[in-house]
CSV table of C-alpha atoms in Angstrom, one decimal:
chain,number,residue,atom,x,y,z
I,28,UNK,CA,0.0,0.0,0.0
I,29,UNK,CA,1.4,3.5,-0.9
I,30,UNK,CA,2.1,5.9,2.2
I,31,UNK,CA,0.8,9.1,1.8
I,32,UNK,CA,0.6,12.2,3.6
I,33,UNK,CA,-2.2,15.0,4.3
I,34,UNK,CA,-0.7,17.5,1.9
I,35,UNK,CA,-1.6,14.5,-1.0
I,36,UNK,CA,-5.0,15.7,-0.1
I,37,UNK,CA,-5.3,19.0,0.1
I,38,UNK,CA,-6.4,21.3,-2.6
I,39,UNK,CA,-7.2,25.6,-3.1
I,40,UNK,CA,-7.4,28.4,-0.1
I,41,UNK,CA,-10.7,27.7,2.2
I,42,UNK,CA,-12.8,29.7,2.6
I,43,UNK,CA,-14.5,30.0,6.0
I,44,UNK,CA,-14.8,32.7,8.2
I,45,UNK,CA,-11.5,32.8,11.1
I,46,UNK,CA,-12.3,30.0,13.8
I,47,UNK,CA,-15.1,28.4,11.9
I,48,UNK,CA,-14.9,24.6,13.1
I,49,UNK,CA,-14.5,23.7,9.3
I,50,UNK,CA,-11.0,24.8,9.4
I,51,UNK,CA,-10.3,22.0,11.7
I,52,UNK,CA,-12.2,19.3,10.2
I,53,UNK,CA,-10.9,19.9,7.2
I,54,UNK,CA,-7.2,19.4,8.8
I,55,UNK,CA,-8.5,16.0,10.3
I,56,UNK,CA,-10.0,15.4,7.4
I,57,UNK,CA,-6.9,15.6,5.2
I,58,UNK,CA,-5.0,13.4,8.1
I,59,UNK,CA,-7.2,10.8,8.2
I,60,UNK,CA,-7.2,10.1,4.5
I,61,UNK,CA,-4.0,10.1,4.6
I,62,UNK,CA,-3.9,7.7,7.7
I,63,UNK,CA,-6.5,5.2,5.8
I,64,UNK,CA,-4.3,5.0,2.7
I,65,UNK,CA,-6.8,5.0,-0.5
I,66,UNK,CA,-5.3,6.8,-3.0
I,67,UNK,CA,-6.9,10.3,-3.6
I,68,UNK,CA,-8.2,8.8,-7.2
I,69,UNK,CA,-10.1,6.1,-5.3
I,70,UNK,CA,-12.1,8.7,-3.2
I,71,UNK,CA,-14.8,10.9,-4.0
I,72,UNK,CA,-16.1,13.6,-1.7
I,73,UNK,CA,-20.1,15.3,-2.3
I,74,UNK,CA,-21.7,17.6,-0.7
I,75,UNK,CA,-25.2,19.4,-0.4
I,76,UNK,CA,-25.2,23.3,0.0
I,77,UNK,CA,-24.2,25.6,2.9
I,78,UNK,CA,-21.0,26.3,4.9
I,79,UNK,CA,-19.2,23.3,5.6
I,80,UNK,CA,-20.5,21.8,1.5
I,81,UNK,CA,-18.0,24.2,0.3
I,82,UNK,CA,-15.6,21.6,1.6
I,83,UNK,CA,-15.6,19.2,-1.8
I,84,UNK,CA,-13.5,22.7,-3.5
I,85,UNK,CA,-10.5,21.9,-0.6
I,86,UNK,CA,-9.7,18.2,-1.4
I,87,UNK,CA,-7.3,16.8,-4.0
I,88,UNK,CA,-9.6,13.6,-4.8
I,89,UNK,CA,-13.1,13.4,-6.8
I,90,UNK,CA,-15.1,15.7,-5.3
I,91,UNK,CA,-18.1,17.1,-6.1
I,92,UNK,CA,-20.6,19.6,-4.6
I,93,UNK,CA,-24.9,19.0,-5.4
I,94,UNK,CA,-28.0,20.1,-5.0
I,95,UNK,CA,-29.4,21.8,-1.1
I,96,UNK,CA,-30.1,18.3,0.7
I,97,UNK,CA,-29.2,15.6,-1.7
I,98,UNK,CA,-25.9,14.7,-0.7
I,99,UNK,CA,-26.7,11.4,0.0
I,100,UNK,CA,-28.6,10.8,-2.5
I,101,UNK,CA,-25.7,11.5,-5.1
I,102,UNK,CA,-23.1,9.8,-3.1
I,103,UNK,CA,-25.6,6.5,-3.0
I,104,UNK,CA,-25.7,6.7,-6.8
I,105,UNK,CA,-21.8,7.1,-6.7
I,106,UNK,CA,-21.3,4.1,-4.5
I,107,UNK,CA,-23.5,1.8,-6.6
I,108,UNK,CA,-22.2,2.9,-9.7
I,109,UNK,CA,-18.5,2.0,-7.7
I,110,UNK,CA,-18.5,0.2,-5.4
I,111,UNK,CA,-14.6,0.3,-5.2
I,112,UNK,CA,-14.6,3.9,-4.2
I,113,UNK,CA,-14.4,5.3,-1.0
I,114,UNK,CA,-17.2,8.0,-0.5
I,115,UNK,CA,-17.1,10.5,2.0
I,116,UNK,CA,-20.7,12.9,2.1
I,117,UNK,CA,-20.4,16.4,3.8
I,118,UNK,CA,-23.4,17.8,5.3
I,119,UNK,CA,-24.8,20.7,7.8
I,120,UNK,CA,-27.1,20.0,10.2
I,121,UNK,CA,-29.5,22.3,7.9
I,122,UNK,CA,-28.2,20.8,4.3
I,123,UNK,CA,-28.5,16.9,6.3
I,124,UNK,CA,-31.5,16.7,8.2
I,125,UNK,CA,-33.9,19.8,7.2
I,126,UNK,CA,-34.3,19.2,3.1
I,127,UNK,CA,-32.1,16.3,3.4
I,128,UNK,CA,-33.8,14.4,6.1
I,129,UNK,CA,-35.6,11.8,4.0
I,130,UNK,CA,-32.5,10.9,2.0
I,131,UNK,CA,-30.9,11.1,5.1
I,132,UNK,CA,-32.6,8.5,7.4
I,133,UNK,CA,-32.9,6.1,3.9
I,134,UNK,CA,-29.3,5.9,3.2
I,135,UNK,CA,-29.3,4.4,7.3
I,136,UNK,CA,-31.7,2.3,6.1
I,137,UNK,CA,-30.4,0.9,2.8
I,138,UNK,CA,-27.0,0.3,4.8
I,139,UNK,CA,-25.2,2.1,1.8
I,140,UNK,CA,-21.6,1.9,2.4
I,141,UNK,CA,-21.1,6.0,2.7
I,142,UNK,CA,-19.1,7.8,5.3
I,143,UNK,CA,-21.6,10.2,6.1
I,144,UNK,CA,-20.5,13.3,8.1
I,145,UNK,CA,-22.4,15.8,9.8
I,146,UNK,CA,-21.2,19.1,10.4
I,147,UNK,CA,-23.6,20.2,13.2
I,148,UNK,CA,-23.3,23.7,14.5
I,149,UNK,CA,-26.8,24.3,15.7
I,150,UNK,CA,-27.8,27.0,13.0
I,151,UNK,CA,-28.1,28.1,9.4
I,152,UNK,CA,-24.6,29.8,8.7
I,153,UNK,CA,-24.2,30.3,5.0
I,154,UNK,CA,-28.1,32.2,4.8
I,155,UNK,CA,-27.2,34.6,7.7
I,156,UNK,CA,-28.4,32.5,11.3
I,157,UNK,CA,-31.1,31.0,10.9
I,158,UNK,CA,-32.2,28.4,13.6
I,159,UNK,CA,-31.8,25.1,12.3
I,160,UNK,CA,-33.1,21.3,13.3
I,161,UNK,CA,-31.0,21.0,16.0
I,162,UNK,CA,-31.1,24.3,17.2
I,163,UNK,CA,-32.3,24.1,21.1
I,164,UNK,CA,-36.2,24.9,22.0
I,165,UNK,CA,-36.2,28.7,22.9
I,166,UNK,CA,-32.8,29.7,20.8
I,167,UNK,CA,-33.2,33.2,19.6
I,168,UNK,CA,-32.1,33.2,15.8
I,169,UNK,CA,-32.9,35.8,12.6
I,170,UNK,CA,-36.2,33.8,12.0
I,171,UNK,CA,-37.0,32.9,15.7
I,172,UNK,CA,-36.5,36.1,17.3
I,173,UNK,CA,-38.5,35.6,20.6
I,174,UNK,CA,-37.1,32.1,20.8
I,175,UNK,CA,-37.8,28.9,18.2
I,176,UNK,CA,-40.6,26.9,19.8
I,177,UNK,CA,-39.9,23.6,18.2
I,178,UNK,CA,-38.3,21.0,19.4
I,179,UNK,CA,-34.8,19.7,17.7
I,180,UNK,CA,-33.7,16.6,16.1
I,181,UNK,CA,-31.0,14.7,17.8
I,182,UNK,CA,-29.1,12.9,15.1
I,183,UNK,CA,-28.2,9.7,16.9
I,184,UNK,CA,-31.8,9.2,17.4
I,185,UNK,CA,-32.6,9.9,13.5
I,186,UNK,CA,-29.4,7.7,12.8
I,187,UNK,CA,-30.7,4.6,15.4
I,188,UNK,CA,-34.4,4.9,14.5
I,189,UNK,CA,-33.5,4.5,10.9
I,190,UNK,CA,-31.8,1.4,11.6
I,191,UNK,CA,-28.5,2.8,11.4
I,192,UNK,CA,-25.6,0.5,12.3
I,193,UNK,CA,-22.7,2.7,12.9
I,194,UNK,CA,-22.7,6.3,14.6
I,195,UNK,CA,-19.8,8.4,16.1
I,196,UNK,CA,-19.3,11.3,17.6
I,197,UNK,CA,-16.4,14.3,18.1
I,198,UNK,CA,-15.3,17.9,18.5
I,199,UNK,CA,-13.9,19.7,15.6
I,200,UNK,CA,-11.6,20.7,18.1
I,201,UNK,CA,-10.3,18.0,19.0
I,202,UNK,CA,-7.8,16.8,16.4
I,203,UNK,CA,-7.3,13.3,17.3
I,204,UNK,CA,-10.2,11.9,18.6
I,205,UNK,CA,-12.0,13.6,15.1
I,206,UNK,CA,-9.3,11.6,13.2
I,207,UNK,CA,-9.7,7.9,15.0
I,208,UNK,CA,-13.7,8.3,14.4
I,209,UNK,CA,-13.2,9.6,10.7
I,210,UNK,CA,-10.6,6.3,10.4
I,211,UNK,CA,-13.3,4.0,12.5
I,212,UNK,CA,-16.2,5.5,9.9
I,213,UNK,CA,-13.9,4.4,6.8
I,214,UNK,CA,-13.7,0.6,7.8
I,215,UNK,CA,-17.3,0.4,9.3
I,216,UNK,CA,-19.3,-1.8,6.0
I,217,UNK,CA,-21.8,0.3,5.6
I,218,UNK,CA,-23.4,3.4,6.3
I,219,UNK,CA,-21.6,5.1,8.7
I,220,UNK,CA,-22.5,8.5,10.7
I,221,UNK,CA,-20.2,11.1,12.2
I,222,UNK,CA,-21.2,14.2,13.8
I,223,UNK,CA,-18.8,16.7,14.4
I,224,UNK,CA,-20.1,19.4,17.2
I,225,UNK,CA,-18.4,22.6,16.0
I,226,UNK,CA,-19.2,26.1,16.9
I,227,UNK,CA,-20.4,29.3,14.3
I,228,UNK,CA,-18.3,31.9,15.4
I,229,UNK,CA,-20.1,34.4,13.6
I,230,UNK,CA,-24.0,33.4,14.4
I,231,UNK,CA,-24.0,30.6,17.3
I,232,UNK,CA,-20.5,30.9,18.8
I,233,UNK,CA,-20.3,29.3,22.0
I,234,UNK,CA,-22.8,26.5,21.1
I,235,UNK,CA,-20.6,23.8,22.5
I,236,UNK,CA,-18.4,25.7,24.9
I,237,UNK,CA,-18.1,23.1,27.9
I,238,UNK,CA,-16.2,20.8,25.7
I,239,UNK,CA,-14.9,22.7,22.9
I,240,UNK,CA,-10.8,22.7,24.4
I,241,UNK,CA,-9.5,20.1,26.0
I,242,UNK,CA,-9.8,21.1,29.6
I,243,UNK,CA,-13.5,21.3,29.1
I,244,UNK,CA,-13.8,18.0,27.6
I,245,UNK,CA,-11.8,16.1,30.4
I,246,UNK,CA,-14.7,17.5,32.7
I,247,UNK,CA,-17.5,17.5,31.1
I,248,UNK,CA,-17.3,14.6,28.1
I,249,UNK,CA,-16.7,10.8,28.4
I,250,UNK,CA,-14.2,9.4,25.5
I,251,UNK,CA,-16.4,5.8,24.8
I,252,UNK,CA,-14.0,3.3,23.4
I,253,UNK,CA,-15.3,-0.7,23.0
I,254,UNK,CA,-14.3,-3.0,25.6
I,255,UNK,CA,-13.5,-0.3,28.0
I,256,UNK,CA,-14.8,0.9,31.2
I,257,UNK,CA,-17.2,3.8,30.3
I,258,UNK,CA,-15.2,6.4,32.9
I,259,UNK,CA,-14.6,9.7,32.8
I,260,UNK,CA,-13.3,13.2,34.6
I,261,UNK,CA,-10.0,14.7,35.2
I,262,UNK,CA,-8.4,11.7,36.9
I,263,UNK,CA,-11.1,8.8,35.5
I,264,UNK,CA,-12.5,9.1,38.9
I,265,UNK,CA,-16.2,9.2,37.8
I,266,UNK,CA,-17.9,6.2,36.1
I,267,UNK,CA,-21.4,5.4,34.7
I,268,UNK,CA,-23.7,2.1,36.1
I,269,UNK,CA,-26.7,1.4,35.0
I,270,UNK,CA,-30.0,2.1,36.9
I,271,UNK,CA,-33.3,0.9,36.6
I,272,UNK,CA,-33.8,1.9,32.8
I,273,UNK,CA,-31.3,4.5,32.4
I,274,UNK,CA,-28.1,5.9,33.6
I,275,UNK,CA,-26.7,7.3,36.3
I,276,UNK,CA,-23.5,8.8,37.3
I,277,UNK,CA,-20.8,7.6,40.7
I,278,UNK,CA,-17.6,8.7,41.8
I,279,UNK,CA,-15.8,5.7,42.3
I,280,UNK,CA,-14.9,5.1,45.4
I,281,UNK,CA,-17.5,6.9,47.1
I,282,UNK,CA,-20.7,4.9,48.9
I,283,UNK,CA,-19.2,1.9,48.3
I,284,UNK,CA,-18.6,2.3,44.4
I,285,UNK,CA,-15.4,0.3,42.6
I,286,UNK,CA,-14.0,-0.1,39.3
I,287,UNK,CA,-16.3,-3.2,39.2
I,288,UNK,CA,-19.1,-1.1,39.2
I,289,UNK,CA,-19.0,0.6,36.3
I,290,UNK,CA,-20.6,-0.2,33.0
I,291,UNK,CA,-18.3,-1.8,30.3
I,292,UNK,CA,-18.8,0.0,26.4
I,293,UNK,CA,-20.0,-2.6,23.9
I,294,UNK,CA,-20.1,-0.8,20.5
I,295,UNK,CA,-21.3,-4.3,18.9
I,296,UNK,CA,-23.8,-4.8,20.6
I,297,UNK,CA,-26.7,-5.4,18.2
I,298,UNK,CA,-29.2,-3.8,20.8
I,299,UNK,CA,-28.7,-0.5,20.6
I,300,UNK,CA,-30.8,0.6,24.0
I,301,UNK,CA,-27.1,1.3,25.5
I,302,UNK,CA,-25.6,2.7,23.0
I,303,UNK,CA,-28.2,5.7,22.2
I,304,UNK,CA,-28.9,6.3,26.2
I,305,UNK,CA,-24.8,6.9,25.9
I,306,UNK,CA,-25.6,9.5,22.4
I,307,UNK,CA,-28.1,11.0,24.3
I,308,UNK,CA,-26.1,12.5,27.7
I,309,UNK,CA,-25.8,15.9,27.3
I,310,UNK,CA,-24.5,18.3,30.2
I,311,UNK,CA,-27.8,20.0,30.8
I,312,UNK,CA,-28.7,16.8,32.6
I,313,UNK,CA,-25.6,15.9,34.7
I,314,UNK,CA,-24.2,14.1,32.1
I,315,UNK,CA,-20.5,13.8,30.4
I,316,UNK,CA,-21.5,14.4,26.3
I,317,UNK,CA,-20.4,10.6,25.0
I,318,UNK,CA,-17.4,11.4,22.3
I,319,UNK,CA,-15.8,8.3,19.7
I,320,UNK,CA,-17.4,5.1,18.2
I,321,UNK,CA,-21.1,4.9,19.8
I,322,UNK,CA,-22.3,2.2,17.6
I,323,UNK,CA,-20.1,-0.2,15.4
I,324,UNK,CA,-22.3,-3.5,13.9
I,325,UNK,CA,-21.4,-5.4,11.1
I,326,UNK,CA,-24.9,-5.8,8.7
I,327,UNK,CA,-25.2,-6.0,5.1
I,328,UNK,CA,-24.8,-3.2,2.7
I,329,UNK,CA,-26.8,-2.4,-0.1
I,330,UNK,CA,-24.2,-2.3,-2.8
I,331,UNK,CA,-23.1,-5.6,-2.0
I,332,UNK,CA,-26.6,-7.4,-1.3
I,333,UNK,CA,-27.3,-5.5,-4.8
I,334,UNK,CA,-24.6,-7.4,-6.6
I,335,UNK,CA,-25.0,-10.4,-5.1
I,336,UNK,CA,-28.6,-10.5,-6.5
I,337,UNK,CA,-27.4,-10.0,-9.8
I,338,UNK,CA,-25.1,-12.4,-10.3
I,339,UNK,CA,-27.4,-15.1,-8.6
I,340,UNK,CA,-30.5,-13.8,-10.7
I,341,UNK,CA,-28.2,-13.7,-13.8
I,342,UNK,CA,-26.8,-17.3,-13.8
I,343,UNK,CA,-30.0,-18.9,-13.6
I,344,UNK,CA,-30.8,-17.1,-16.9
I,345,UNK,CA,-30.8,-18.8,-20.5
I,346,UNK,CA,-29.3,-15.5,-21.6
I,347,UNK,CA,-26.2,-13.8,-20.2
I,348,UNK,CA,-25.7,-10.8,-23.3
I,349,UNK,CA,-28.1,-8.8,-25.6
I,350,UNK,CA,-27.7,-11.4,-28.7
I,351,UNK,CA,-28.6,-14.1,-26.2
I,352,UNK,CA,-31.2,-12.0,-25.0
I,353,UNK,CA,-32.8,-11.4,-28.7
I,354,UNK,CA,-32.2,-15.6,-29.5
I,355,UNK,CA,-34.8,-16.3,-26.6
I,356,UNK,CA,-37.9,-15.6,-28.4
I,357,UNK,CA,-38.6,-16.6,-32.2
I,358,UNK,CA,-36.7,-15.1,-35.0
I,359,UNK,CA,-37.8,-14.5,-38.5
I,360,UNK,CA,-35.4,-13.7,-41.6
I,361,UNK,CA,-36.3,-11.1,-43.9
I,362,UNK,CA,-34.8,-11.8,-46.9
C-alpha cells in the first residue's frame, strides 16, 4: 500500500470565516485520509449546500458539490455505480437533516456503504443564522426572534431509528479523537454517521463551549471506546452504572462504588438501547457528552446485497448478453 501524507490531499485556499470549526475538520480530514491509505483517485467527496459543503473545492480527490439536501442521495448513486470507491458525504445539520432528512434516514436504512458526516453547529450559517433542526427549543435566531418553539432533532436518534448501524461522535476541536472516528467511519461496511459538534463563530459561537478545548472536555465529556470501562473526569474518577432503565452517574470510590461497578462500552452490541442512552447525555442533565465510536455492527450493505442478486438472478438465466437476449424468443429472416 502506498504511504501518503495529508498534503496529498489538500487542494485551493478555504474559505470559511477565522475559527469556523471547518477549518479544523478539514485538517483531520486531510489526516485521516492520509492515515486510511486509499489513494486520492479512489475517493470521491459530495456535498449538499451551505457552509461546511463548500468543503468538496478543498480536497485533492473526486469531489463534487450537489443540490441543497441531496448529498446522499448522489453519493448512494456514486457508490453503486463503484462500489470500489471510497465515498465521503459532507453535510450541515440544515443541508443533512432539514431538506435532506428523507435521503438522510434512507441511506441508514439501505445500509449504503457511505461515510456520512455531519457538520452540526446548531444553525443556518451560509443564509445569515437561521435556527436550524438542532437548534435548542427557545434559541433566539434571525427567524426565531423571541425564541424557536420547536423542538430539535438529535441525530443519533434519526441515525438509530432508521436502523443505522454505525454512529460516532467528536469535536472539531479535537484533532485526534475527530481523526480515530473519521478512520473507524472508513472501515465500518456500511453506512456510517459522524457528527462533528463545531461552533459558528459568527451566528452561534459558544454552542458547544463546555467541551470545545481540552480542559473542558476532560470535565464535562466521556471518550467511549469498545471493551472499555465507560469512565470519565479529570483523573477517570467518575464512572457510569446502570439504573433501573437508564443511567446514572458515581464517583468511584464513594458509597461503596469500585471499578467493578461501572458499565463496560459494547459498540457491537446489536441492541442499541445502551448505545443511544450513551448518544443521548448531554451536560444540561448531569451528564459527560459521549465522544468516539457509539455504535459499530457489522450488517449487510446495499451495494453488495445489490450485486449479489445480480449475479445469482443472472446465472439462472438462458441469456447472459443482448444477442442471447434477442435468440430467446422466435426469429424471422427477412430476406
Amino acid at each position: 500500500m502506498s504511504e501518503y501524507t495529508a498534503q496529498d490531499y489538500k487542494k485551493g485556499q478555504p474559505r470559511w470565516c477565522p475559527g469556523c470549526g471547518d477549518h479544523f475538520f478539514l485538517a483531520s480530514l486531510h489526516k485521516a485520509m492520509a492515515e486510511v491509505g486509499v489513494a486520492p483517485h479512489d475517493m470521491a467527496v459530495i456535498s449538499g449546500i451551505g457552509c461546511s459543503s463548500r468543503l468538496p473545492y478543498y480536497v485533492s480527490t473526486y469531489a463534487m458539490q450537489t443540490i441543497h439536501g441531496r448529498a446522499a442521495s448522489i453519493a448512494t448513486g456514486a457508490k453503486v455505480a463503484n462500489p470500489a470507491l471510497t465515498v465521503w458525504q459532507i453535510s450541515g445539520d440544515g443541508d443533512g437533516l432539514a431538506i435532506g432528512g428523507n435521503h438522510f434516514i434512507h441511506a441508514m436504512r439501505r445500509n449504503i456503504d457511505i461515510n456520512m458526516i455531519l457538520l452540526n453547529n446548531r444553525i443556518y450559517g451560509l443564509t445569515k443564522g437561521q435556527y436550524s433542526p438542532t437548534s435548542p427549543r427557545g434559541f433566539v435566531s434571525k427567524s426565531s426572534p423571541y425564541g424557536t418553539v420547536e423542538d430539535p432533532f438529535r441525530p443519533a436518534e434519526l441515525c438509530f431509528g432508521a436502523r443505522g448501524h454505525f454512529f460516532a461522535r467528536a469535536v472539531a476541536t479535537d484533532g485526534p479523537g475527530t481523526i480515530d472516528v473519521l478512520k473507524a467511519a472508513y472501515h465500518h461496511k456500511g453506512a456510517s454517521v459522524c457528527e462533528i459538534l463545531q461552533n459558528c463563530v459568527i451566528f452561534n459561537n459558544g454552542a458547544y463551549d463546555p467541551i470545545y478545548n481540552k480542559e473542558g472536555r476532560k470535565k464535562n465529556a466521556i471518550y467511549v471506546r469498545h471493551g472499555e470501562k465507560l469512565v470519565f473526569g479529570e483523573n477517570d474518577e467518575y464512572g457510569l452504572v446502570q439504573e433501573g432503565f437508564g443511567l446514572k452517574v458515581v464517583k468511584i470510590g464513594e458509597n461503596g462504588v469500585t471499578l467493578d461497578d461501572i458499565l463496560v462500552h459494547d459498540a457491537h452490541c446489536e441492541d442499541n438501547t445502551l448505545q443511544l442512552k450513551l448518544a443521548m447525555m448531554d451536560n444540561e442533565h448531569g451528564f459527560p457528552v459521549a465522544l468516539g465510536v457509539i455504535r459499530d455492527v457489522e450488517a449487510p450493505t446495499y451495494e453488495a446485497s445489490v450485486a449479489a442478486q445480480i449475479a445469482d438472478v443472472s446465472s439462472k438465466k438462458k441469456y447472459h448478453n443482448f444477442m442471447e437476449l434477442l435468440e430467446t424468443n422466435d426469429i424471422w429472416e427477412v430476406k
